[in-house]
Coordinates of C-alpha atoms in Angstrom, one line a residue:
X24 CA -110.3 3.0 -40.9
X25 CA -106.9 3.3 -42.4
X26 CA -103.3 2.3 -41.4
X27 CA -100.6 3.4 -43.8
X28 CA -96.9 2.9 -43.7
X29 CA -95.8 4.3 -47.1
X30 CA -96.8 6.4 -50.0
X31 CA -98.4 9.9 -50.1
X32 CA -100.7 11.0 -47.4
X33 CA -104.4 11.7 -47.9
X34 CA -105.2 14.9 -49.7
X35 CA -107.7 16.1 -47.2
X36 CA -107.9 18.5 -44.2
X37 CA -108.1 16.7 -40.9
X38 CA -109.9 18.2 -38.0
X39 CA -107.1 17.1 -35.5
X40 CA -103.7 15.5 -36.1
X41 CA -102.0 13.9 -33.1
X42 CA -98.2 13.6 -33.5
X43 CA -96.7 10.6 -31.6
X44 CA -98.2 7.2 -31.3
X45 CA -96.8 6.3 -27.9
X46 CA -99.2 5.3 -25.1
X47 CA -100.2 9.0 -24.5
X48 CA -100.7 9.9 -28.2
X49 CA -102.6 6.7 -28.8
X50 CA -104.8 7.3 -25.8
X51 CA -105.6 10.8 -27.2
X52 CA -106.4 9.5 -30.6
X53 CA -108.7 6.9 -29.0
X54 CA -110.5 9.6 -27.0
X55 CA -110.9 11.7 -30.2
X56 CA -112.4 8.7 -32.0
X57 CA -115.4 9.1 -29.8
X58 CA -116.3 12.4 -31.5
X59 CA -117.4 13.1 -35.1
X60 CA -114.0 14.4 -36.1
X61 CA -111.6 13.5 -38.9
X62 CA -108.5 12.6 -36.8
X63 CA -105.1 11.3 -37.8
X64 CA -102.4 9.8 -35.6
X65 CA -98.9 10.1 -37.1
X66 CA -95.8 8.4 -35.9
X67 CA -92.2 8.6 -37.1
X68 CA -91.4 4.9 -36.5
X69 CA -93.0 1.9 -38.1
X70 CA -95.1 0.9 -35.0
X71 CA -97.1 2.2 -32.2
X72 CA -95.4 2.4 -28.8
X73 CA -92.0 2.2 -30.4
X74 CA -90.4 5.0 -28.4
X75 CA -90.4 5.6 -24.6
X76 CA -93.6 3.5 -24.2
X77 CA -92.0 0.2 -25.0
X78 CA -89.4 0.2 -22.3
X79 CA -90.8 1.4 -19.0
X80 CA -91.2 -0.3 -15.6
X81 CA -94.8 -1.3 -16.4
X82 CA -96.3 -0.1 -13.1
X83 CA -99.9 1.1 -12.8
X84 CA -99.4 3.8 -10.2
X85 CA -101.8 5.1 -7.6
X86 CA -100.1 8.5 -7.7
X87 CA -99.4 8.3 -4.0
X88 CA -96.0 10.0 -4.3
X89 CA -96.7 12.7 -6.9
X90 CA -96.3 16.4 -6.1
X91 CA -99.5 17.3 -4.2
X92 CA -101.7 19.7 -6.2
X93 CA -99.9 19.1 -9.4
X94 CA -101.6 18.3 -12.7
X95 CA -99.6 15.0 -12.8
X96 CA -101.0 14.1 -9.4
X97 CA -104.6 14.6 -10.5
X98 CA -104.2 12.9 -13.9
X99 CA -102.4 9.9 -12.5
X100 CA -105.0 9.4 -9.8
X101 CA -107.9 9.7 -12.3
X102 CA -106.1 7.8 -15.1
X103 CA -105.2 4.9 -12.8
X104 CA -108.9 4.3 -12.1
X105 CA -109.9 4.7 -15.7
X106 CA -107.1 2.3 -16.9
X107 CA -107.9 -0.3 -14.3
X108 CA -111.5 -0.5 -15.6
X109 CA -110.4 -0.4 -19.3
X110 CA -107.9 -3.1 -18.8
X111 CA -110.6 -5.4 -17.3
X112 CA -112.8 -4.7 -20.3
X113 CA -110.1 -5.2 -22.9
X114 CA -108.2 -8.1 -21.4
X115 CA -105.0 -6.1 -20.7
X116 CA -103.0 -8.0 -18.2
X117 CA -102.9 -6.4 -14.7
X118 CA -101.8 -7.9 -11.4
X119 CA -102.6 -5.9 -8.2
X120 CA -99.5 -7.0 -6.3
X121 CA -99.2 -4.0 -4.1
X122 CA -96.0 -2.1 -3.2
X123 CA -93.8 -1.9 -0.2
X124 CA -91.5 1.1 0.3
X125 CA -88.7 -0.6 2.2
X126 CA -86.7 1.5 4.7
X127 CA -83.2 0.4 5.3
X128 CA -82.2 2.5 8.3
X129 CA -83.9 4.5 11.1
X130 CA -83.8 7.7 9.1
X131 CA -85.8 6.1 6.3
X132 CA -88.2 4.6 8.9
X133 CA -88.7 8.1 10.3
X134 CA -89.5 9.3 6.8
X135 CA -92.4 6.9 6.3
X136 CA -95.2 8.9 8.1
X137 CA -94.4 11.9 6.0
X138 CA -94.8 9.8 2.8
X139 CA -98.1 8.5 4.2
X140 CA -99.3 12.1 4.7
X141 CA -98.2 13.0 1.2
X142 CA -100.2 10.1 -0.2
X143 CA -103.2 11.3 1.7
X144 CA -102.8 14.8 0.2
X145 CA -102.9 13.1 -3.1
X146 CA -106.2 11.5 -2.2
X147 CA -104.7 8.0 -1.4
X148 CA -105.4 7.0 2.2
X149 CA -104.8 3.2 2.1
X150 CA -101.1 3.3 3.0
X151 CA -100.0 1.5 6.2
X152 CA -96.7 1.3 8.1
X153 CA -95.3 -2.2 8.3
X154 CA -92.8 -3.2 11.0
X155 CA -89.6 -5.1 10.5
X156 CA -91.0 -8.5 11.6
X157 CA -94.1 -8.3 9.4
X158 CA -92.0 -7.1 6.5
X159 CA -89.7 -10.1 6.9
X160 CA -92.7 -12.5 7.0
X161 CA -94.2 -11.0 3.8
X162 CA -90.9 -10.7 1.9
X163 CA -88.6 -13.4 3.5
X164 CA -85.9 -13.0 0.8
X165 CA -85.2 -9.3 1.5
X166 CA -81.6 -8.5 2.3
X167 CA -80.4 -7.9 5.9
X168 CA -81.2 -4.6 7.4
X169 CA -84.7 -4.0 6.2
X170 CA -86.2 -2.0 9.1
X171 CA -89.8 -1.4 8.0
X172 CA -91.9 -0.3 5.1
X173 CA -94.8 1.7 3.9
X174 CA -97.4 -0.5 2.3
X175 CA -99.3 0.9 -0.8
X176 CA -101.7 -1.9 -1.5
X177 CA -103.2 -0.7 -4.7
X178 CA -100.0 -0.4 -6.8
X179 CA -100.2 -2.9 -9.7
X180 CA -98.1 -4.2 -12.6
X181 CA -99.5 -4.0 -16.1
X182 CA -98.6 -4.9 -19.7
X183 CA -97.6 -1.6 -21.3
X184 CA -97.4 -3.1 -24.8
X185 CA -101.0 -4.3 -24.8
X186 CA -102.2 -1.0 -23.4
X187 CA -100.8 1.1 -26.2
X188 CA -101.9 -1.4 -28.8
X189 CA -105.5 -1.5 -27.4
X190 CA -105.7 2.3 -27.5
X191 CA -104.4 2.5 -31.1
X192 CA -106.6 -0.4 -32.3
X193 CA -109.7 1.1 -30.9
X194 CA -108.8 4.5 -32.3
X195 CA -108.3 2.9 -35.8
X196 CA -111.5 0.9 -35.6
X197 CA -113.2 4.1 -34.5
X198 CA -112.2 5.9 -37.7
X199 CA -108.8 7.4 -36.9
X200 CA -106.2 7.2 -39.7
X201 CA -102.9 5.9 -38.4
X202 CA -99.9 7.0 -40.5
X203 CA -96.7 5.2 -39.6
X204 CA -93.2 6.0 -40.8
X205 CA -94.4 9.6 -41.1
X206 CA -91.8 11.8 -39.4
X207 CA -92.9 15.4 -39.1
X208 CA -90.0 17.6 -40.2
X209 CA -91.6 21.0 -40.3
X210 CA -94.9 22.9 -39.5
X211 CA -96.3 25.8 -41.4
X212 CA -98.8 27.4 -39.1
X213 CA -102.1 28.2 -40.9
X214 CA -103.3 31.8 -40.6
X215 CA -106.9 32.6 -39.5
X216 CA -108.9 29.5 -40.5
X217 CA -106.4 28.1 -42.9
X218 CA -105.1 24.6 -42.0
X219 CA -101.7 24.0 -40.6
X220 CA -99.5 22.1 -43.0
X221 CA -97.1 19.5 -41.6
X222 CA -94.1 18.7 -43.7
X223 CA -93.5 15.0 -43.4
X224 CA -91.2 12.5 -44.9
X225 CA -94.2 11.2 -46.9
X226 CA -95.4 14.6 -48.1
X227 CA -97.7 17.3 -46.7
X228 CA -100.5 16.7 -44.2
X229 CA -103.1 19.3 -43.4
X230 CA -105.0 19.8 -40.2
X231 CA -107.1 22.4 -38.5
X232 CA -105.9 21.5 -34.9
X233 CA -102.7 20.0 -33.8
X234 CA -101.7 17.9 -30.7
X235 CA -98.1 17.4 -29.9
X236 CA -97.5 14.1 -28.1
X237 CA -94.1 13.5 -29.5
X238 CA -92.5 12.3 -26.2
X239 CA -88.7 12.8 -26.3
X240 CA -89.1 15.2 -29.2
X241 CA -92.0 17.2 -27.7
X242 CA -89.7 20.2 -27.1
X243 CA -88.3 20.1 -30.7
X244 CA -91.9 20.0 -32.0
X245 CA -92.9 22.9 -29.7
X246 CA -90.2 25.0 -31.3
X247 CA -91.9 24.5 -34.7
X248 CA -94.7 26.6 -33.2
X249 CA -92.4 29.1 -31.5
X250 CA -92.5 27.8 -27.9
X251 CA -89.3 27.4 -25.8
X252 CA -90.6 27.0 -22.3
X253 CA -89.3 23.5 -21.6
X254 CA -86.5 21.2 -22.8
X255 CA -86.6 17.5 -22.8
X256 CA -83.5 15.7 -21.4
X257 CA -83.5 12.0 -22.2
X258 CA -83.1 10.2 -18.9
X259 CA -81.9 6.6 -19.5
X260 CA -83.2 3.8 -17.3
X261 CA -81.4 0.5 -17.6
X262 CA -83.2 -2.6 -16.4
X263 CA -82.5 -6.3 -15.9
X264 CA -85.0 -9.0 -16.5
X265 CA -84.6 -12.2 -14.4
X266 CA -85.9 -15.6 -15.4
X267 CA -89.3 -16.9 -14.3
X268 CA -87.6 -19.1 -11.7
X269 CA -86.9 -15.9 -9.8
X270 CA -90.6 -15.1 -9.5
X271 CA -91.2 -16.9 -6.1
X272 CA -88.6 -14.7 -4.6
X273 CA -90.8 -11.6 -4.5
X274 CA -94.5 -11.0 -3.9
X275 CA -94.7 -7.2 -4.0
X276 CA -93.3 -4.2 -5.8
X277 CA -90.3 -3.4 -3.7
X278 CA -89.6 0.3 -3.9
X279 CA -86.9 2.4 -2.1
X280 CA -87.8 5.3 0.1
X281 CA -87.3 8.2 -2.3
X282 CA -84.6 10.7 -1.6
X283 CA -83.6 14.1 -3.1
X284 CA -81.8 12.1 -5.8
X285 CA -84.9 10.4 -7.1
X286 CA -87.0 7.3 -6.7
X287 CA -84.2 4.8 -7.0
X288 CA -84.0 1.2 -8.0
X289 CA -86.9 -1.2 -7.5
X290 CA -87.5 -4.9 -7.8
X291 CA -90.8 -5.8 -9.4
X292 CA -92.7 -8.8 -10.6
X293 CA -94.0 -8.6 -14.1
X294 CA -97.3 -9.8 -15.6
X295 CA -95.2 -12.1 -17.8
X296 CA -93.9 -14.0 -14.8
X297 CA -90.4 -12.5 -14.7
X298 CA -88.7 -10.1 -12.2
X299 CA -87.4 -6.7 -13.1
X300 CA -84.5 -4.9 -11.4
X301 CA -84.0 -1.2 -12.2
X302 CA -84.0 1.4 -13.5
X303 CA -80.9 3.5 -13.4
X304 CA -81.4 7.3 -13.9
X305 CA -78.8 8.8 -16.3
X306 CA -79.4 12.2 -17.9
X307 CA -78.0 12.1 -21.5
X308 CA -77.8 14.3 -24.6
X309 CA -78.5 11.6 -27.1
X310 CA -82.2 10.8 -27.6
X311 CA -81.3 7.6 -29.3
X312 CA -79.0 6.2 -26.6
X313 CA -81.0 3.1 -25.6
X314 CA -78.0 0.8 -25.1
X315 CA -77.1 -0.8 -21.8
X316 CA -73.7 -0.3 -20.3
X317 CA -71.4 -2.4 -18.1
X318 CA -71.4 0.4 -15.5
X319 CA -75.2 0.6 -15.5
X320 CA -75.6 -3.1 -15.1
X321 CA -73.0 -3.3 -12.3
X322 CA -74.8 -0.5 -10.5
X323 CA -78.1 -2.5 -10.7
X324 CA -76.3 -5.7 -9.5
X325 CA -75.0 -3.7 -6.5
X326 CA -78.5 -2.4 -5.6
X327 CA -80.1 -5.7 -6.3
X328 CA -77.7 -7.5 -4.0
X329 CA -78.8 -5.2 -1.2
X330 CA -82.5 -5.5 -1.8
X331 CA -82.9 -9.2 -2.7
X332 CA -79.6 -11.0 -2.6
X333 CA -80.9 -14.3 -3.9
X334 CA -82.2 -12.6 -7.0
X335 CA -78.6 -12.2 -8.2
X336 CA -78.2 -15.9 -8.2
X337 CA -80.9 -16.3 -10.8
X338 CA -80.3 -16.1 -14.5
X339 CA -80.8 -12.9 -16.4
X340 CA -83.1 -13.3 -19.4
X341 CA -82.6 -9.9 -20.9
X342 CA -81.4 -6.3 -20.3
X343 CA -82.8 -3.2 -21.8
X344 CA -82.9 0.5 -21.5
X345 CA -85.6 3.1 -21.9
X346 CA -85.5 6.9 -22.1
X347 CA -87.8 9.0 -20.0
X348 CA -88.7 12.6 -21.0
X349 CA -87.3 14.6 -18.2
X350 CA -87.8 18.4 -18.2
X351 CA -86.4 19.5 -14.9
X352 CA -89.9 20.6 -13.9
X353 CA -92.1 19.0 -11.3
X354 CA -95.1 18.6 -13.5
X355 CA -96.4 17.7 -16.9
X356 CA -96.1 20.4 -19.5
X357 CA -99.6 20.2 -21.0
X358 CA -100.6 23.5 -22.4
X359 CA -103.2 24.8 -24.8
X360 CA -102.4 27.6 -27.3
X361 CA -105.8 28.5 -28.6
X362 CA -104.6 31.2 -31.0
X363 CA -102.5 28.6 -32.8
X364 CA -105.1 25.8 -32.6
X365 CA -102.4 23.8 -30.8
X366 CA -102.0 21.7 -27.6
X367 CA -98.6 20.6 -26.2
X368 CA -98.5 17.4 -24.3
X369 CA -94.9 17.4 -23.0
X370 CA -92.8 16.3 -20.1
X371 CA -94.8 13.0 -19.7
X372 CA -92.6 10.8 -17.5
X373 CA -93.0 7.2 -16.6
X374 CA -96.3 7.9 -14.9
X375 CA -97.7 8.7 -18.3
X376 CA -98.8 5.1 -18.7
X377 CA -101.0 5.3 -15.6
X378 CA -102.3 8.7 -16.5
X379 CA -102.8 8.1 -20.2
X380 CA -106.6 8.0 -20.3
X381 CA -107.0 11.0 -18.0
X382 CA -104.4 12.9 -20.1
X383 CA -106.5 12.1 -23.2
X384 CA -109.7 13.4 -21.6
X385 CA -107.9 16.5 -20.4
X386 CA -106.5 17.2 -23.8
X387 CA -109.9 16.9 -25.5
X388 CA -111.3 19.3 -22.9
X389 CA -108.5 21.8 -23.8
X390 CA -109.3 21.4 -27.5
X391 CA -113.0 22.1 -26.9
X392 CA -112.3 25.1 -24.6
X393 CA -109.9 26.5 -27.3
X394 CA -112.7 26.3 -29.9
X395 CA -112.6 22.9 -31.5
X396 CA -116.1 21.9 -32.5
X397 CA -115.9 18.4 -31.2
X398 CA -119.6 17.5 -31.4
X399 CA -121.2 14.9 -29.1
X400 CA -119.2 11.9 -27.8
X401 CA -120.3 8.4 -28.5
X402 CA -119.2 5.0 -27.1
X403 CA -116.6 3.1 -29.0
X404 CA -117.0 -0.6 -30.0
X405 CA -115.1 -2.6 -27.4
X406 CA -111.9 -4.4 -28.2
X407 CA -110.6 -7.7 -26.8
X408 CA -106.8 -8.0 -26.7
X409 CA -104.8 -11.2 -26.7
X410 CA -103.7 -12.2 -23.2
X411 CA -100.0 -11.9 -22.7
X412 CA -100.1 -12.3 -18.9
X413 CA -99.6 -15.3 -16.7
X414 CA -102.5 -14.5 -14.3
X415 CA -105.1 -15.7 -16.8
X416 CA -105.0 -18.8 -19.0
X417 CA -102.9 -18.4 -22.1
X418 CA -104.1 -20.0 -25.4
X419 CA -101.9 -23.1 -25.1
X420 CA -103.8 -23.9 -21.9
X421 CA -107.3 -23.5 -23.3
X422 CA -108.5 -26.9 -24.5
X423 CA -111.7 -25.5 -26.1
X424 CA -109.7 -22.9 -28.1
X425 CA -107.3 -25.6 -29.4
X426 CA -110.1 -27.9 -30.3
X427 CA -111.7 -25.2 -32.4
X428 CA -108.4 -24.2 -33.9
X429 CA -105.3 -26.5 -33.5
X430 CA -103.0 -23.6 -34.4
X431 CA -103.3 -22.5 -30.7
X432 CA -101.9 -25.8 -29.6
X433 CA -98.8 -25.6 -31.9
X434 CA -96.1 -23.9 -30.0
X435 CA -93.5 -21.9 -31.8
X436 CA -91.8 -20.1 -28.9
X437 CA -91.4 -22.8 -26.2
X438 CA -89.8 -20.5 -23.6
X439 CA -92.8 -18.2 -23.6
X440 CA -95.3 -20.8 -24.8
X441 CA -96.5 -18.8 -27.8
X442 CA -98.5 -20.7 -30.4
X443 CA -98.6 -20.3 -34.1
X444 CA -102.2 -19.2 -33.8
X445 CA -101.2 -16.2 -31.7
X446 CA -98.5 -15.2 -34.1
X447 CA -100.9 -15.6 -37.1
X448 CA -103.4 -13.4 -35.4
X449 CA -100.9 -10.7 -34.6
X450 CA -99.7 -10.7 -38.2
X451 CA -103.2 -10.1 -39.6
X452 CA -104.4 -7.7 -36.8
X453 CA -105.6 -4.2 -37.4
X454 CA -102.1 -2.8 -36.7
X455 CA -99.7 -5.6 -37.7
X456 CA -96.1 -5.5 -36.4
X457 CA -93.5 -3.9 -38.7
X458 CA -90.7 -6.0 -37.3
X459 CA -90.0 -9.2 -35.3
X460 CA -89.5 -6.9 -32.3
X461 CA -93.0 -5.6 -32.8
X462 CA -94.2 -9.2 -33.1
X463 CA -92.5 -9.9 -29.7
X464 CA -94.5 -7.1 -28.0
X465 CA -97.7 -8.5 -29.4
X466 CA -97.1 -12.2 -28.5
X467 CA -94.0 -12.5 -26.3
X468 CA -92.4 -14.7 -28.9
X469 CA -88.6 -14.3 -28.8
X470 CA -88.9 -12.8 -25.3
X471 CA -88.0 -15.8 -23.2
X472 CA -84.8 -17.1 -21.7
X473 CA -83.3 -18.3 -25.0
X474 CA -84.1 -14.8 -26.6
X475 CA -84.9 -16.5 -29.9
X476 CA -82.0 -18.9 -30.1
X477 CA -84.3 -21.8 -30.7
X478 CA -87.5 -20.2 -32.2
X479 CA -85.9 -17.2 -33.9
X480 CA -85.8 -18.8 -37.4
X481 CA -89.4 -20.0 -37.2
X482 CA -90.7 -16.7 -36.0
X483 CA -88.7 -14.8 -38.6
X484 CA -90.1 -17.1 -41.3
X485 CA -93.6 -16.5 -40.2
X486 CA -93.0 -12.8 -40.1
X487 CA -91.3 -12.7 -43.5
X488 CA -94.0 -14.8 -45.0
X489 CA -96.6 -12.3 -43.8
X490 CA -94.5 -9.4 -45.2
X491 CA -94.2 -11.0 -48.6
X492 CA -97.7 -12.6 -48.6
X493 CA -96.2 -16.0 -49.1
X494 CA -96.4 -19.1 -47.0
X495 CA -93.5 -20.0 -44.7
X496 CA -92.4 -23.7 -44.9
X497 CA -94.6 -25.9 -42.8
X498 CA -97.1 -23.2 -42.0
X499 CA -100.5 -22.1 -43.1
X500 CA -100.8 -18.8 -44.9
X501 CA -100.6 -16.1 -42.3
X502 CA -101.7 -13.1 -44.2

């Protein structure tokens, strides 16, 4: 296994190169690791899951509201089941909180049966209409006017960071080379059986087959190969994170009844014990515009005040924004180009997290049908991921773990109760973080209500010590 972040790339011809190490690209690389292939996963940034995957609404969807008959509907349905099993095996935090699509007027109440029928066409038949009285009993803090709901009991919340990291870790342990800080700037298509040559910021990379999972840049990458059939428009979604004290205010995912303008703003518990409010939906031109705006946050406050008025009385821990890969089309743009030995995996919206494992299996099927000699699949060695969720005991609560290693009992981040042992483990993991932000996604350190005001210097010292190979003051060597 190999993880590289600098220097020239290996002088070899890979069987498959996957471009983009978000949740979908990492899932594809993991799936390819099951086969006797030389595979590389390349990523422009310094970490996995650094693009759209790090800032979504963290929902494990059932696919009840997808377009019936679409590829997305099938892959979300299949992927959700696969990921639920995988999460259980790997220790990825998941909480099956269920969802309520709340109707705020009689027109929306009248729309609920059609949504239930749509869910049934997507193979999901466990929806149930909930009257106003029952809805009020189950969510007593809803704002006035809630007239009923459609219950979707199998919608869950999940940790998106751990999911991506689990895929990439298992891929790397399975023999996939991960090349970070490796932006692809050009593609020279190989003729006949000659390999393709990717021009990257770290030199050329050769491969027989190519998979484009470049997320927001999937359209630009497609154009390297001469395809222009979709364009990615970055759709910004701003979100607000409320403090853990707000968690008792909500038990379910509270979704709006969708309209022609989209799915709207939701209120959702998180596996970390917070409450999310968002997202906005703003089509932009800039694929790097991940900043929050006063207008966007005021819009969320207005919607939140209607849905769950008391939520607005709680403290906001953080705000953030993510960019979704909107294409203006109703379905994923997953296409094989056998003559070019190339597969496009584009237009993967927020449902891509739920569908990721099914997308990966589908892409490998497309590669095989197009002529890739995949060989026979084998099982991968299991991985166990650090628990970031509140539904299972965290290390600081596990007496036997602390007795064996006191570092798990020494807290560094008191807001999120992250121990020095967890930070140490993350810094020496198979795919170590390239920044304090990456360390936060692996441990939750810096992610609490103080946002690093108290623990920032200590966390930074541990990170810098690992980077330089030196020992931070008052700590053991961490790398």
